[in-house]
Each structure stands twice: as structure tokens, then as C-alpha cells.
């Protein structure tokens, strides 16, 4: 019931928690993970749970960003490539055209080299490219991918044609994003008003929330959203 230091290392630079696993990044470009590993989300080549940080770098020290989904993990390398491992039941790990093919080691998602930002939650993901475009894949049962359908996607799918997206955050079944003009957008499950549009109606395309243009940061829980101006 009190904070406990994990190990004695001092080079941690980023951390994210999934449903039952945790992923952390060191300043030297290495990834460590621990917790539940049923689907290989810890990425040590096994499906054995780990109770201490386990090297998930795969011999590479060029990792630059991490995010933990429900039972899957996404990561970026410094060369702008996108990688994933773990549960792929709904295509959330992005293997090309494949569902139900879990991985305990990473696989590159596509061949693009301009990914800059990633966000994952239960079983869907958002990502941004350096050209300001927005991409999504995984479970879409509540329209949380924002492509105007409720069809799951097993590869990153561009959402709309806008090129001014700057920030993203993924909830359990909803998504939130900011544009460079300071506007706030949300879509997906709205059963408890987590989109903030004054209704409880699900949205399957990005919907602007209010008319303010001074939003600066966003964060999502499973079924709620927080934003700062």
C-alpha cells in the first residue's frame, strides 16, 4: 500500500500499463516488460508471466516509443518503423490480413518509416504519421476506429484525409484526438458520455467536441476522458 521502487535502475524514460502487463522504455533505447504474458505481450519469446522487468528489446537499442494495449504491445523505432506483438484476436497487432495469430516476438507493421505517435488500449490502436495523418486498427465494434464502419481492421487504416492531427489517446472502446488548431475530437463508444458531445450516442467518425480551439492535452481512461486547455 506504499510506492515500491522497481529495481535500482535510474535510466527509465517512459512507461505504460495495459490490462495486466506493463512496458517501460529506457533512455538507452531498450524495452522492458512484465506482468501477464498469456499472449506473448511481454515479448520474451514465451507465454510465461513475469514478476520483474524482463528485457523485451530483442537485441535492439533503437526503440523510441511504447504503448501497452489490453494484451498486446506497440512500439516505435528511431527509424520511424512500427512494431507489435501479443494478442491479435481482433487484428489489434496489425499482422497483414490476419486475425487470431498471436505473437510473442515483434513483427513490423507495414513498411512505413514515418510513424511518430502511438496509443493503444484494450484491443484497438491509434497512430500518427509525421505528415499529420491519423491511422487506426483493431476492434471496431463501437466505431472506435473512426472509419465510418463497425468493421474490425487488421492493418492500419487512414481515418479521413486531415493532415493536422497532433495528439491521440485511446480508451477501452473510444478514441480522442487533438488537431493543430486546438480543436478536440472524439469517436467510438459513448454509452456513459465519454465522448463529451452532450449525448450518449456512439460515433463512428471523428466528431468535434464543442467549438473551443485552445485544447492542449488529452488523456483517456477505460470509459472517461480528461482534457486540458
JSON list of C-alpha atoms in Angstrom, two decimals:
[
{"chain": "A", "resi": 1, "resn": "UNK", "atom": "CA", "xyz": [0.00, 0.00, 0.00]},
{"chain": "A", "resi": 2, "resn": "UNK", "atom": "CA", "xyz": [3.03, 2.28, -0.42]},
{"chain": "A", "resi": 3, "resn": "UNK", "atom": "CA", "xyz": [5.06, 3.11, -3.56]},
{"chain": "A", "resi": 4, "resn": "UNK", "atom": "CA", "xyz": [7.73, 0.48, -4.20]},
{"chain": "A", "resi": 5, "resn": "UNK", "atom": "CA", "xyz": [10.75, 1.13, -6.37]},
{"chain": "A", "resi": 6, "resn": "UNK", "atom": "CA", "xyz": [11.15, -1.41, -9.15]},
{"chain": "A", "resi": 7, "resn": "UNK", "atom": "CA", "xyz": [14.81, -2.40, -9.17]},
{"chain": "A", "resi": 8, "resn": "UNK", "atom": "CA", "xyz": [17.61, 0.11, -8.79]},
{"chain": "A", "resi": 9, "resn": "UNK", "atom": "CA", "xyz": [18.00, 1.34, -12.39]},
{"chain": "A", "resi": 10, "resn": "UNK", "atom": "CA", "xyz": [17.78, 5.08, -12.99]},
{"chain": "A", "resi": 11, "resn": "UNK", "atom": "CA", "xyz": [17.57, 5.25, -16.76]},
{"chain": "A", "resi": 12, "resn": "UNK", "atom": "CA", "xyz": [13.81, 4.85, -17.29]},
{"chain": "A", "resi": 13, "resn": "UNK", "atom": "CA", "xyz": [12.27, 7.38, -19.69]},
{"chain": "A", "resi": 14, "resn": "UNK", "atom": "CA", "xyz": [8.70, 6.19, -20.45]},
{"chain": "A", "resi": 15, "resn": "UNK", "atom": "CA", "xyz": [6.16, 3.72, -19.11]},
{"chain": "A", "resi": 16, "resn": "UNK", "atom": "CA", "xyz": [2.69, 2.44, -19.98]},
{"chain": "A", "resi": 17, "resn": "UNK", "atom": "CA", "xyz": [0.33, -0.11, -18.46]},
{"chain": "A", "resi": 18, "resn": "UNK", "atom": "CA", "xyz": [-2.01, -2.50, -20.26]},
{"chain": "A", "resi": 19, "resn": "UNK", "atom": "CA", "xyz": [-4.74, -4.76, -18.91]},
{"chain": "A", "resi": 20, "resn": "UNK", "atom": "CA", "xyz": [-2.33, -6.98, -16.99]},
{"chain": "A", "resi": 21, "resn": "UNK", "atom": "CA", "xyz": [1.15, -6.12, -18.24]},
{"chain": "A", "resi": 22, "resn": "UNK", "atom": "CA", "xyz": [3.49, -3.15, -18.10]},
{"chain": "A", "resi": 23, "resn": "UNK", "atom": "CA", "xyz": [6.00, -1.88, -20.63]},
{"chain": "A", "resi": 24, "resn": "UNK", "atom": "CA", "xyz": [8.83, 0.57, -19.95]},
{"chain": "A", "resi": 25, "resn": "UNK", "atom": "CA", "xyz": [11.46, 2.27, -22.09]},
{"chain": "A", "resi": 26, "resn": "UNK", "atom": "CA", "xyz": [14.97, 3.22, -21.03]},
{"chain": "A", "resi": 27, "resn": "UNK", "atom": "CA", "xyz": [16.91, 6.21, -22.23]},
{"chain": "A", "resi": 28, "resn": "UNK", "atom": "CA", "xyz": [19.36, 3.82, -23.93]},
{"chain": "A", "resi": 29, "resn": "UNK", "atom": "CA", "xyz": [16.60, 2.62, -26.27]},
{"chain": "A", "resi": 30, "resn": "UNK", "atom": "CA", "xyz": [15.89, -0.71, -24.54]},
{"chain": "A", "resi": 31, "resn": "UNK", "atom": "CA", "xyz": [12.40, -2.03, -23.71]},
{"chain": "A", "resi": 32, "resn": "UNK", "atom": "CA", "xyz": [11.47, -3.97, -20.59]},
{"chain": "A", "resi": 33, "resn": "UNK", "atom": "CA", "xyz": [8.12, -5.58, -19.78]},
{"chain": "A", "resi": 34, "resn": "UNK", "atom": "CA", "xyz": [6.49, -7.58, -17.01]},
{"chain": "A", "resi": 35, "resn": "UNK", "atom": "CA", "xyz": [3.15, -8.97, -15.83]},
{"chain": "A", "resi": 36, "resn": "UNK", "atom": "CA", "xyz": [0.69, -11.15, -17.70]},
{"chain": "A", "resi": 37, "resn": "UNK", "atom": "CA", "xyz": [2.17, -12.88, -20.75]},
{"chain": "A", "resi": 38, "resn": "UNK", "atom": "CA", "xyz": [-0.58, -15.23, -21.92]},
{"chain": "A", "resi": 39, "resn": "UNK", "atom": "CA", "xyz": [-0.45, -13.81, -25.46]},
{"chain": "A", "resi": 40, "resn": "UNK", "atom": "CA", "xyz": [3.25, -13.01, -25.55]},
{"chain": "A", "resi": 41, "resn": "UNK", "atom": "CA", "xyz": [2.69, -9.35, -24.71]},
{"chain": "A", "resi": 42, "resn": "UNK", "atom": "CA", "xyz": [5.82, -9.24, -22.52]},
{"chain": "A", "resi": 43, "resn": "UNK", "atom": "CA", "xyz": [7.81, -10.21, -25.62]},
{"chain": "A", "resi": 44, "resn": "UNK", "atom": "CA", "xyz": [10.38, -12.59, -24.26]},
{"chain": "A", "resi": 45, "resn": "UNK", "atom": "CA", "xyz": [9.55, -15.37, -26.71]},
{"chain": "A", "resi": 46, "resn": "UNK", "atom": "CA", "xyz": [7.39, -17.23, -24.16]},
{"chain": "A", "resi": 47, "resn": "UNK", "atom": "CA", "xyz": [3.90, -17.08, -22.68]},
{"chain": "A", "resi": 48, "resn": "UNK", "atom": "CA", "xyz": [5.19, -17.20, -19.09]},
{"chain": "A", "resi": 49, "resn": "UNK", "atom": "CA", "xyz": [4.11, -14.40, -16.74]},
{"chain": "A", "resi": 50, "resn": "UNK", "atom": "CA", "xyz": [6.96, -12.25, -15.40]},
{"chain": "A", "resi": 51, "resn": "UNK", "atom": "CA", "xyz": [7.08, -10.56, -11.99]},
{"chain": "A", "resi": 52, "resn": "UNK", "atom": "CA", "xyz": [10.16, -8.42, -12.66]},
{"chain": "A", "resi": 53, "resn": "UNK", "atom": "CA", "xyz": [11.10, -6.21, -15.62]},
{"chain": "A", "resi": 54, "resn": "UNK", "atom": "CA", "xyz": [12.21, -8.53, -18.44]},
{"chain": "A", "resi": 55, "resn": "UNK", "atom": "CA", "xyz": [14.30, -7.44, -21.38]},
{"chain": "A", "resi": 56, "resn": "UNK", "atom": "CA", "xyz": [11.96, -7.12, -24.37]},
{"chain": "A", "resi": 57, "resn": "UNK", "atom": "CA", "xyz": [14.39, -5.28, -26.61]},
{"chain": "A", "resi": 58, "resn": "UNK", "atom": "CA", "xyz": [15.18, -8.21, -28.86]},
{"chain": "A", "resi": 59, "resn": "UNK", "atom": "CA", "xyz": [18.80, -7.17, -29.12]},
{"chain": "A", "resi": 60, "resn": "UNK", "atom": "CA", "xyz": [17.85, -3.73, -30.47]},
{"chain": "A", "resi": 61, "resn": "UNK", "atom": "CA", "xyz": [18.52, -0.42, -28.71]},
{"chain": "A", "resi": 62, "resn": "UNK", "atom": "CA", "xyz": [16.76, 1.83, -31.20]},
{"chain": "A", "resi": 63, "resn": "UNK", "atom": "CA", "xyz": [13.30, 1.83, -29.57]},
{"chain": "A", "resi": 64, "resn": "UNK", "atom": "CA", "xyz": [11.83, 5.31, -29.16]},
{"chain": "A", "resi": 65, "resn": "UNK", "atom": "CA", "xyz": [8.20, 4.92, -28.01]},
{"chain": "A", "resi": 66, "resn": "UNK", "atom": "CA", "xyz": [5.97, 2.30, -26.38]},
{"chain": "A", "resi": 67, "resn": "UNK", "atom": "CA", "xyz": [2.31, 1.77, -25.58]},
{"chain": "A", "resi": 68, "resn": "UNK", "atom": "CA", "xyz": [0.52, -1.16, -23.91]},
{"chain": "A", "resi": 69, "resn": "UNK", "atom": "CA", "xyz": [-2.87, -2.39, -25.06]},
{"chain": "A", "resi": 70, "resn": "UNK", "atom": "CA", "xyz": [-5.08, -4.88, -23.28]},
{"chain": "A", "resi": 71, "resn": "UNK", "atom": "CA", "xyz": [-2.96, -7.91, -24.14]},
{"chain": "A", "resi": 72, "resn": "UNK", "atom": "CA", "xyz": [-0.74, -6.51, -26.87]},
{"chain": "A", "resi": 73, "resn": "UNK", "atom": "CA", "xyz": [2.12, -4.03, -27.16]},
{"chain": "A", "resi": 74, "resn": "UNK", "atom": "CA", "xyz": [3.12, -1.48, -29.79]},
{"chain": "A", "resi": 75, "resn": "UNK", "atom": "CA", "xyz": [6.49, 0.19, -30.16]},
{"chain": "A", "resi": 76, "resn": "UNK", "atom": "CA", "xyz": [8.28, 2.59, -32.48]},
{"chain": "A", "resi": 77, "resn": "UNK", "atom": "CA", "xyz": [11.91, 2.55, -33.51]},
{"chain": "A", "resi": 78, "resn": "UNK", "atom": "CA", "xyz": [14.01, 5.63, -34.07]},
{"chain": "A", "resi": 79, "resn": "UNK", "atom": "CA", "xyz": [13.84, 4.96, -37.81]},
{"chain": "A", "resi": 80, "resn": "UNK", "atom": "CA", "xyz": [10.08, 5.57, -37.72]},
{"chain": "A", "resi": 81, "resn": "UNK", "atom": "CA", "xyz": [9.02, 1.95, -38.14]},
{"chain": "A", "resi": 82, "resn": "UNK", "atom": "CA", "xyz": [6.08, 0.45, -36.24]},
{"chain": "A", "resi": 83, "resn": "UNK", "atom": "CA", "xyz": [6.18, -2.90, -34.44]},
{"chain": "A", "resi": 84, "resn": "UNK", "atom": "CA", "xyz": [3.68, -5.00, -32.45]},
{"chain": "A", "resi": 85, "resn": "UNK", "atom": "CA", "xyz": [3.38, -8.24, -30.52]},
{"chain": "A", "resi": 86, "resn": "UNK", "atom": "CA", "xyz": [0.88, -10.07, -28.31]},
{"chain": "A", "resi": 87, "resn": "UNK", "atom": "CA", "xyz": [-2.83, -10.75, -28.75]},
{"chain": "A", "resi": 88, "resn": "UNK", "atom": "CA", "xyz": [-4.22, -10.33, -32.27]},
{"chain": "A", "resi": 89, "resn": "UNK", "atom": "CA", "xyz": [-7.77, -11.62, -31.79]},
{"chain": "A", "resi": 90, "resn": "UNK", "atom": "CA", "xyz": [-9.31, -8.52, -33.37]},
{"chain": "A", "resi": 91, "resn": "UNK", "atom": "CA", "xyz": [-6.41, -7.54, -35.60]},
{"chain": "A", "resi": 92, "resn": "UNK", "atom": "CA", "xyz": [-5.00, -5.16, -32.98]},
{"chain": "A", "resi": 93, "resn": "UNK", "atom": "CA", "xyz": [-1.45, -6.31, -33.51]},
{"chain": "A", "resi": 94, "resn": "UNK", "atom": "CA", "xyz": [-1.71, -5.48, -37.17]},
{"chain": "A", "resi": 95, "resn": "UNK", "atom": "CA", "xyz": [-0.44, -8.61, -38.91]},
{"chain": "A", "resi": 96, "resn": "UNK", "atom": "CA", "xyz": [-1.31, -8.11, -42.54]},
{"chain": "A", "resi": 97, "resn": "UNK", "atom": "CA", "xyz": [-4.78, -9.52, -43.14]},
{"chain": "A", "resi": 98, "resn": "UNK", "atom": "CA", "xyz": [-4.50, -11.95, -40.24]},
{"chain": "A", "resi": 99, "resn": "UNK", "atom": "CA", "xyz": [-6.63, -12.45, -37.11]},
{"chain": "A", "resi": 100, "resn": "UNK", "atom": "CA", "xyz": [-6.11, -14.85, -34.19]},
{"chain": "A", "resi": 101, "resn": "UNK", "atom": "CA", "xyz": [-2.36, -15.12, -34.81]},
{"chain": "A", "resi": 102, "resn": "UNK", "atom": "CA", "xyz": [-0.72, -14.11, -31.54]},
{"chain": "A", "resi": 103, "resn": "UNK", "atom": "CA", "xyz": [2.99, -13.26, -31.44]},
{"chain": "A", "resi": 104, "resn": "UNK", "atom": "CA", "xyz": [5.46, -13.41, -28.57]},
{"chain": "A", "resi": 105, "resn": "UNK", "atom": "CA", "xyz": [8.11, -11.70, -30.68]},
{"chain": "A", "resi": 106, "resn": "UNK", "atom": "CA", "xyz": [7.71, -8.43, -32.59]},
{"chain": "A", "resi": 107, "resn": "UNK", "atom": "CA", "xyz": [6.63, -8.09, -36.19]},
{"chain": "A", "resi": 108, "resn": "UNK", "atom": "CA", "xyz": [6.90, -4.91, -38.23]},
{"chain": "A", "resi": 109, "resn": "UNK", "atom": "CA", "xyz": [3.57, -3.39, -39.25]},
{"chain": "A", "resi": 110, "resn": "UNK", "atom": "CA", "xyz": [3.77, -2.41, -42.89]},
{"chain": "A", "resi": 111, "resn": "UNK", "atom": "CA", "xyz": [6.86, -0.72, -44.32]},
{"chain": "A", "resi": 112, "resn": "UNK", "atom": "CA", "xyz": [6.24, 2.96, -43.50]},
{"chain": "A", "resi": 113, "resn": "UNK", "atom": "CA", "xyz": [9.11, 4.82, -41.83]},
{"chain": "A", "resi": 114, "resn": "UNK", "atom": "CA", "xyz": [7.28, 7.97, -40.73]},
{"chain": "A", "resi": 115, "resn": "UNK", "atom": "CA", "xyz": [5.31, 6.87, -37.66]},
{"chain": "A", "resi": 116, "resn": "UNK", "atom": "CA", "xyz": [5.67, 9.35, -34.77]},
{"chain": "A", "resi": 117, "resn": "UNK", "atom": "CA", "xyz": [3.00, 8.67, -32.12]},
{"chain": "A", "resi": 118, "resn": "UNK", "atom": "CA", "xyz": [1.15, 5.57, -30.91]},
{"chain": "A", "resi": 119, "resn": "UNK", "atom": "CA", "xyz": [-1.64, 4.89, -28.43]},
{"chain": "A", "resi": 120, "resn": "UNK", "atom": "CA", "xyz": [-3.22, 1.54, -27.54]},
{"chain": "A", "resi": 121, "resn": "UNK", "atom": "CA", "xyz": [-5.87, 0.36, -25.13]},
{"chain": "A", "resi": 122, "resn": "UNK", "atom": "CA", "xyz": [-7.97, -2.80, -24.78]},
{"chain": "A", "resi": 123, "resn": "UNK", "atom": "CA", "xyz": [-7.89, -4.06, -28.39]},
{"chain": "A", "resi": 124, "resn": "UNK", "atom": "CA", "xyz": [-7.61, -1.09, -30.74]},
{"chain": "A", "resi": 125, "resn": "UNK", "atom": "CA", "xyz": [-4.91, 1.40, -31.60]},
{"chain": "A", "resi": 126, "resn": "UNK", "atom": "CA", "xyz": [-4.35, 4.88, -32.99]},
{"chain": "A", "resi": 127, "resn": "UNK", "atom": "CA", "xyz": [-1.16, 6.16, -34.58]},
{"chain": "A", "resi": 128, "resn": "UNK", "atom": "CA", "xyz": [0.07, 9.36, -36.20]},
{"chain": "A", "resi": 129, "resn": "UNK", "atom": "CA", "xyz": [2.50, 9.81, -39.04]},
{"chain": "A", "resi": 130, "resn": "UNK", "atom": "CA", "xyz": [4.89, 12.74, -39.46]},
{"chain": "A", "resi": 131, "resn": "UNK", "atom": "CA", "xyz": [2.61, 14.14, -42.17]},
{"chain": "A", "resi": 132, "resn": "UNK", "atom": "CA", "xyz": [-0.15, 14.65, -39.59]},
{"chain": "A", "resi": 133, "resn": "UNK", "atom": "CA", "xyz": [-2.36, 11.81, -40.81]},
{"chain": "A", "resi": 134, "resn": "UNK", "atom": "CA", "xyz": [-4.36, 9.62, -38.40]},
{"chain": "A", "resi": 135, "resn": "UNK", "atom": "CA", "xyz": [-4.45, 5.82, -38.59]},
{"chain": "A", "resi": 136, "resn": "UNK", "atom": "CA", "xyz": [-6.37, 3.15, -36.64]},
{"chain": "A", "resi": 137, "resn": "UNK", "atom": "CA", "xyz": [-6.75, -0.63, -36.46]},
{"chain": "A", "resi": 138, "resn": "UNK", "atom": "CA", "xyz": [-8.10, -3.43, -34.28]},
{"chain": "A", "resi": 139, "resn": "UNK", "atom": "CA", "xyz": [-11.56, -3.84, -32.75]},
{"chain": "A", "resi": 140, "resn": "UNK", "atom": "CA", "xyz": [-14.22, -1.51, -34.15]},
{"chain": "A", "resi": 141, "resn": "UNK", "atom": "CA", "xyz": [-17.45, -2.76, -32.61]},
{"chain": "A", "resi": 142, "resn": "UNK", "atom": "CA", "xyz": [-18.37, 0.72, -31.28]},
{"chain": "A", "resi": 143, "resn": "UNK", "atom": "CA", "xyz": [-16.90, 2.70, -34.17]},
{"chain": "A", "resi": 144, "resn": "UNK", "atom": "CA", "xyz": [-13.75, 3.45, -32.15]},
{"chain": "A", "resi": 145, "resn": "UNK", "atom": "CA", "xyz": [-11.53, 3.28, -35.24]},
{"chain": "A", "resi": 146, "resn": "UNK", "atom": "CA", "xyz": [-13.37, 6.23, -36.76]},
{"chain": "A", "resi": 147, "resn": "UNK", "atom": "CA", "xyz": [-13.56, 4.95, -40.34]},
{"chain": "A", "resi": 148, "resn": "UNK", "atom": "CA", "xyz": [-17.35, 5.21, -40.57]},
{"chain": "A", "resi": 149, "resn": "UNK", "atom": "CA", "xyz": [-17.94, 1.48, -40.07]},
{"chain": "A", "resi": 150, "resn": "UNK", "atom": "CA", "xyz": [-18.05, -1.08, -37.28]},
{"chain": "A", "resi": 151, "resn": "UNK", "atom": "CA", "xyz": [-15.70, -3.47, -39.12]},
{"chain": "A", "resi": 152, "resn": "UNK", "atom": "CA", "xyz": [-12.51, -4.64, -37.41]},
{"chain": "A", "resi": 153, "resn": "UNK", "atom": "CA", "xyz": [-9.27, -3.76, -39.20]},
{"chain": "A", "resi": 154, "resn": "UNK", "atom": "CA", "xyz": [-6.13, -5.90, -39.10]},
{"chain": "A", "resi": 155, "resn": "UNK", "atom": "CA", "xyz": [-3.91, -3.27, -40.73]},
{"chain": "A", "resi": 156, "resn": "UNK", "atom": "CA", "xyz": [-3.53, 0.48, -40.05]},
{"chain": "A", "resi": 157, "resn": "UNK", "atom": "CA", "xyz": [-6.32, 2.31, -41.87]},
{"chain": "A", "resi": 158, "resn": "UNK", "atom": "CA", "xyz": [-6.20, 6.05, -42.52]},
{"chain": "A", "resi": 159, "resn": "UNK", "atom": "CA", "xyz": [-9.02, 7.96, -40.86]},
{"chain": "A", "resi": 160, "resn": "UNK", "atom": "CA", "xyz": [-10.30, 10.75, -43.07]},
{"chain": "A", "resi": 161, "resn": "UNK", "atom": "CA", "xyz": [-7.96, 12.98, -45.05]},
{"chain": "A", "resi": 162, "resn": "UNK", "atom": "CA", "xyz": [-6.94, 15.58, -42.47]},
{"chain": "A", "resi": 163, "resn": "UNK", "atom": "CA", "xyz": [-3.20, 16.20, -42.08]},
{"chain": "A", "resi": 164, "resn": "UNK", "atom": "CA", "xyz": [-3.23, 18.29, -38.89]},
{"chain": "A", "resi": 165, "resn": "UNK", "atom": "CA", "xyz": [-3.66, 15.70, -36.13]},
{"chain": "A", "resi": 166, "resn": "UNK", "atom": "CA", "xyz": [-1.17, 16.22, -33.28]},
{"chain": "A", "resi": 167, "resn": "UNK", "atom": "CA", "xyz": [-2.23, 14.15, -30.24]},
{"chain": "A", "resi": 168, "resn": "UNK", "atom": "CA", "xyz": [-4.12, 10.90, -29.67]},
{"chain": "A", "resi": 169, "resn": "UNK", "atom": "CA", "xyz": [-5.42, 8.89, -26.73]},
{"chain": "A", "resi": 170, "resn": "UNK", "atom": "CA", "xyz": [-7.26, 5.56, -26.76]},
{"chain": "A", "resi": 171, "resn": "UNK", "atom": "CA", "xyz": [-9.88, 4.44, -24.25]},
{"chain": "A", "resi": 172, "resn": "UNK", "atom": "CA", "xyz": [-11.33, 0.97, -23.94]},
{"chain": "A", "resi": 173, "resn": "UNK", "atom": "CA", "xyz": [-13.85, 1.47, -26.75]},
{"chain": "A", "resi": 174, "resn": "UNK", "atom": "CA", "xyz": [-13.46, 5.16, -27.62]},
{"chain": "A", "resi": 175, "resn": "UNK", "atom": "CA", "xyz": [-10.81, 7.44, -29.10]},
{"chain": "A", "resi": 176, "resn": "UNK", "atom": "CA", "xyz": [-9.88, 11.09, -28.61]},
{"chain": "A", "resi": 177, "resn": "UNK", "atom": "CA", "xyz": [-7.56, 13.32, -30.62]},
{"chain": "A", "resi": 178, "resn": "UNK", "atom": "CA", "xyz": [-6.41, 16.91, -30.99]},
{"chain": "A", "resi": 179, "resn": "UNK", "atom": "CA", "xyz": [-5.69, 18.90, -34.12]},
{"chain": "A", "resi": 180, "resn": "UNK", "atom": "CA", "xyz": [-3.02, 21.56, -34.52]},
{"chain": "A", "resi": 181, "resn": "UNK", "atom": "CA", "xyz": [-5.73, 24.23, -34.47]},
{"chain": "A", "resi": 182, "resn": "UNK", "atom": "CA", "xyz": [-6.51, 23.32, -30.85]},
{"chain": "A", "resi": 183, "resn": "UNK", "atom": "CA", "xyz": [-9.79, 21.58, -31.57]},
{"chain": "A", "resi": 184, "resn": "UNK", "atom": "CA", "xyz": [-10.91, 18.46, -29.68]},
{"chain": "A", "resi": 185, "resn": "UNK", "atom": "CA", "xyz": [-12.34, 15.39, -31.42]},
{"chain": "A", "resi": 186, "resn": "UNK", "atom": "CA", "xyz": [-13.78, 12.08, -30.16]},
{"chain": "A", "resi": 187, "resn": "UNK", "atom": "CA", "xyz": [-15.46, 8.96, -31.50]},
{"chain": "A", "resi": 188, "resn": "UNK", "atom": "CA", "xyz": [-16.48, 5.42, -30.58]},
{"chain": "A", "resi": 189, "resn": "UNK", "atom": "CA", "xyz": [-18.46, 4.21, -27.57]},
{"chain": "A", "resi": 190, "resn": "UNK", "atom": "CA", "xyz": [-20.46, 6.95, -25.84]},
{"chain": "A", "resi": 191, "resn": "UNK", "atom": "CA", "xyz": [-22.65, 4.85, -23.54]},
{"chain": "A", "resi": 192, "resn": "UNK", "atom": "CA", "xyz": [-21.58, 6.83, -20.45]},
{"chain": "A", "resi": 193, "resn": "UNK", "atom": "CA", "xyz": [-20.97, 10.13, -22.27]},
{"chain": "A", "resi": 194, "resn": "UNK", "atom": "CA", "xyz": [-17.21, 9.58, -22.52]},
{"chain": "A", "resi": 195, "resn": "UNK", "atom": "CA", "xyz": [-17.08, 11.43, -25.85]},
{"chain": "A", "resi": 196, "resn": "UNK", "atom": "CA", "xyz": [-18.24, 14.69, -24.31]},
{"chain": "A", "resi": 197, "resn": "UNK", "atom": "CA", "xyz": [-20.65, 15.73, -27.07]},
{"chain": "A", "resi": 198, "resn": "UNK", "atom": "CA", "xyz": [-23.65, 16.04, -24.73]},
{"chain": "A", "resi": 199, "resn": "UNK", "atom": "CA", "xyz": [-25.21, 12.75, -25.84]},
{"chain": "A", "resi": 200, "resn": "UNK", "atom": "CA", "xyz": [-24.90, 9.04, -25.24]},
{"chain": "A", "resi": 201, "resn": "UNK", "atom": "CA", "xyz": [-24.82, 8.25, -28.96]},
{"chain": "A", "resi": 202, "resn": "UNK", "atom": "CA", "xyz": [-21.88, 6.28, -30.36]},
{"chain": "A", "resi": 203, "resn": "UNK", "atom": "CA", "xyz": [-19.93, 7.97, -33.15]},
{"chain": "A", "resi": 204, "resn": "UNK", "atom": "CA", "xyz": [-18.05, 6.08, -35.88]},
{"chain": "A", "resi": 205, "resn": "UNK", "atom": "CA", "xyz": [-16.23, 9.08, -37.32]},
{"chain": "A", "resi": 206, "resn": "UNK", "atom": "CA", "xyz": [-14.22, 11.80, -35.53]},
{"chain": "A", "resi": 207, "resn": "UNK", "atom": "CA", "xyz": [-16.70, 14.32, -34.09]},
{"chain": "A", "resi": 208, "resn": "UNK", "atom": "CA", "xyz": [-15.63, 17.76, -32.92]},
{"chain": "A", "resi": 209, "resn": "UNK", "atom": "CA", "xyz": [-16.41, 18.35, -29.26]},
{"chain": "A", "resi": 210, "resn": "UNK", "atom": "CA", "xyz": [-17.61, 21.91, -28.76]},
{"chain": "A", "resi": 211, "resn": "UNK", "atom": "CA", "xyz": [-16.08, 24.83, -30.63]},
{"chain": "A", "resi": 212, "resn": "UNK", "atom": "CA", "xyz": [-13.11, 25.75, -28.44]},
{"chain": "A", "resi": 213, "resn": "UNK", "atom": "CA", "xyz": [-9.72, 26.00, -30.12]},
{"chain": "A", "resi": 214, "resn": "UNK", "atom": "CA", "xyz": [-7.42, 26.04, -27.09]},
{"chain": "A", "resi": 215, "resn": "UNK", "atom": "CA", "xyz": [-7.22, 22.39, -26.06]},
{"chain": "A", "resi": 216, "resn": "UNK", "atom": "CA", "xyz": [-3.63, 21.37, -25.32]},
{"chain": "A", "resi": 217, "resn": "UNK", "atom": "CA", "xyz": [-3.58, 17.82, -23.92]},
{"chain": "A", "resi": 218, "resn": "UNK", "atom": "CA", "xyz": [-5.83, 14.77, -23.57]},
{"chain": "A", "resi": 219, "resn": "UNK", "atom": "CA", "xyz": [-5.98, 11.51, -21.63]},
{"chain": "A", "resi": 220, "resn": "UNK", "atom": "CA", "xyz": [-8.45, 8.62, -21.59]},
{"chain": "A", "resi": 221, "resn": "UNK", "atom": "CA", "xyz": [-9.44, 6.05, -19.01]},
{"chain": "A", "resi": 222, "resn": "UNK", "atom": "CA", "xyz": [-11.42, 2.96, -19.87]},
{"chain": "A", "resi": 223, "resn": "UNK", "atom": "CA", "xyz": [-14.72, 4.87, -20.04]},
{"chain": "A", "resi": 224, "resn": "UNK", "atom": "CA", "xyz": [-13.93, 8.53, -19.39]},
{"chain": "A", "resi": 225, "resn": "UNK", "atom": "CA", "xyz": [-11.87, 11.33, -20.87]},
{"chain": "A", "resi": 226, "resn": "UNK", "atom": "CA", "xyz": [-9.90, 14.23, -19.44]},
{"chain": "A", "resi": 227, "resn": "UNK", "atom": "CA", "xyz": [-8.60, 17.23, -21.39]},
{"chain": "A", "resi": 228, "resn": "UNK", "atom": "CA", "xyz": [-6.70, 20.39, -20.58]},
{"chain": "A", "resi": 229, "resn": "UNK", "atom": "CA", "xyz": [-6.83, 23.82, -22.20]}
]
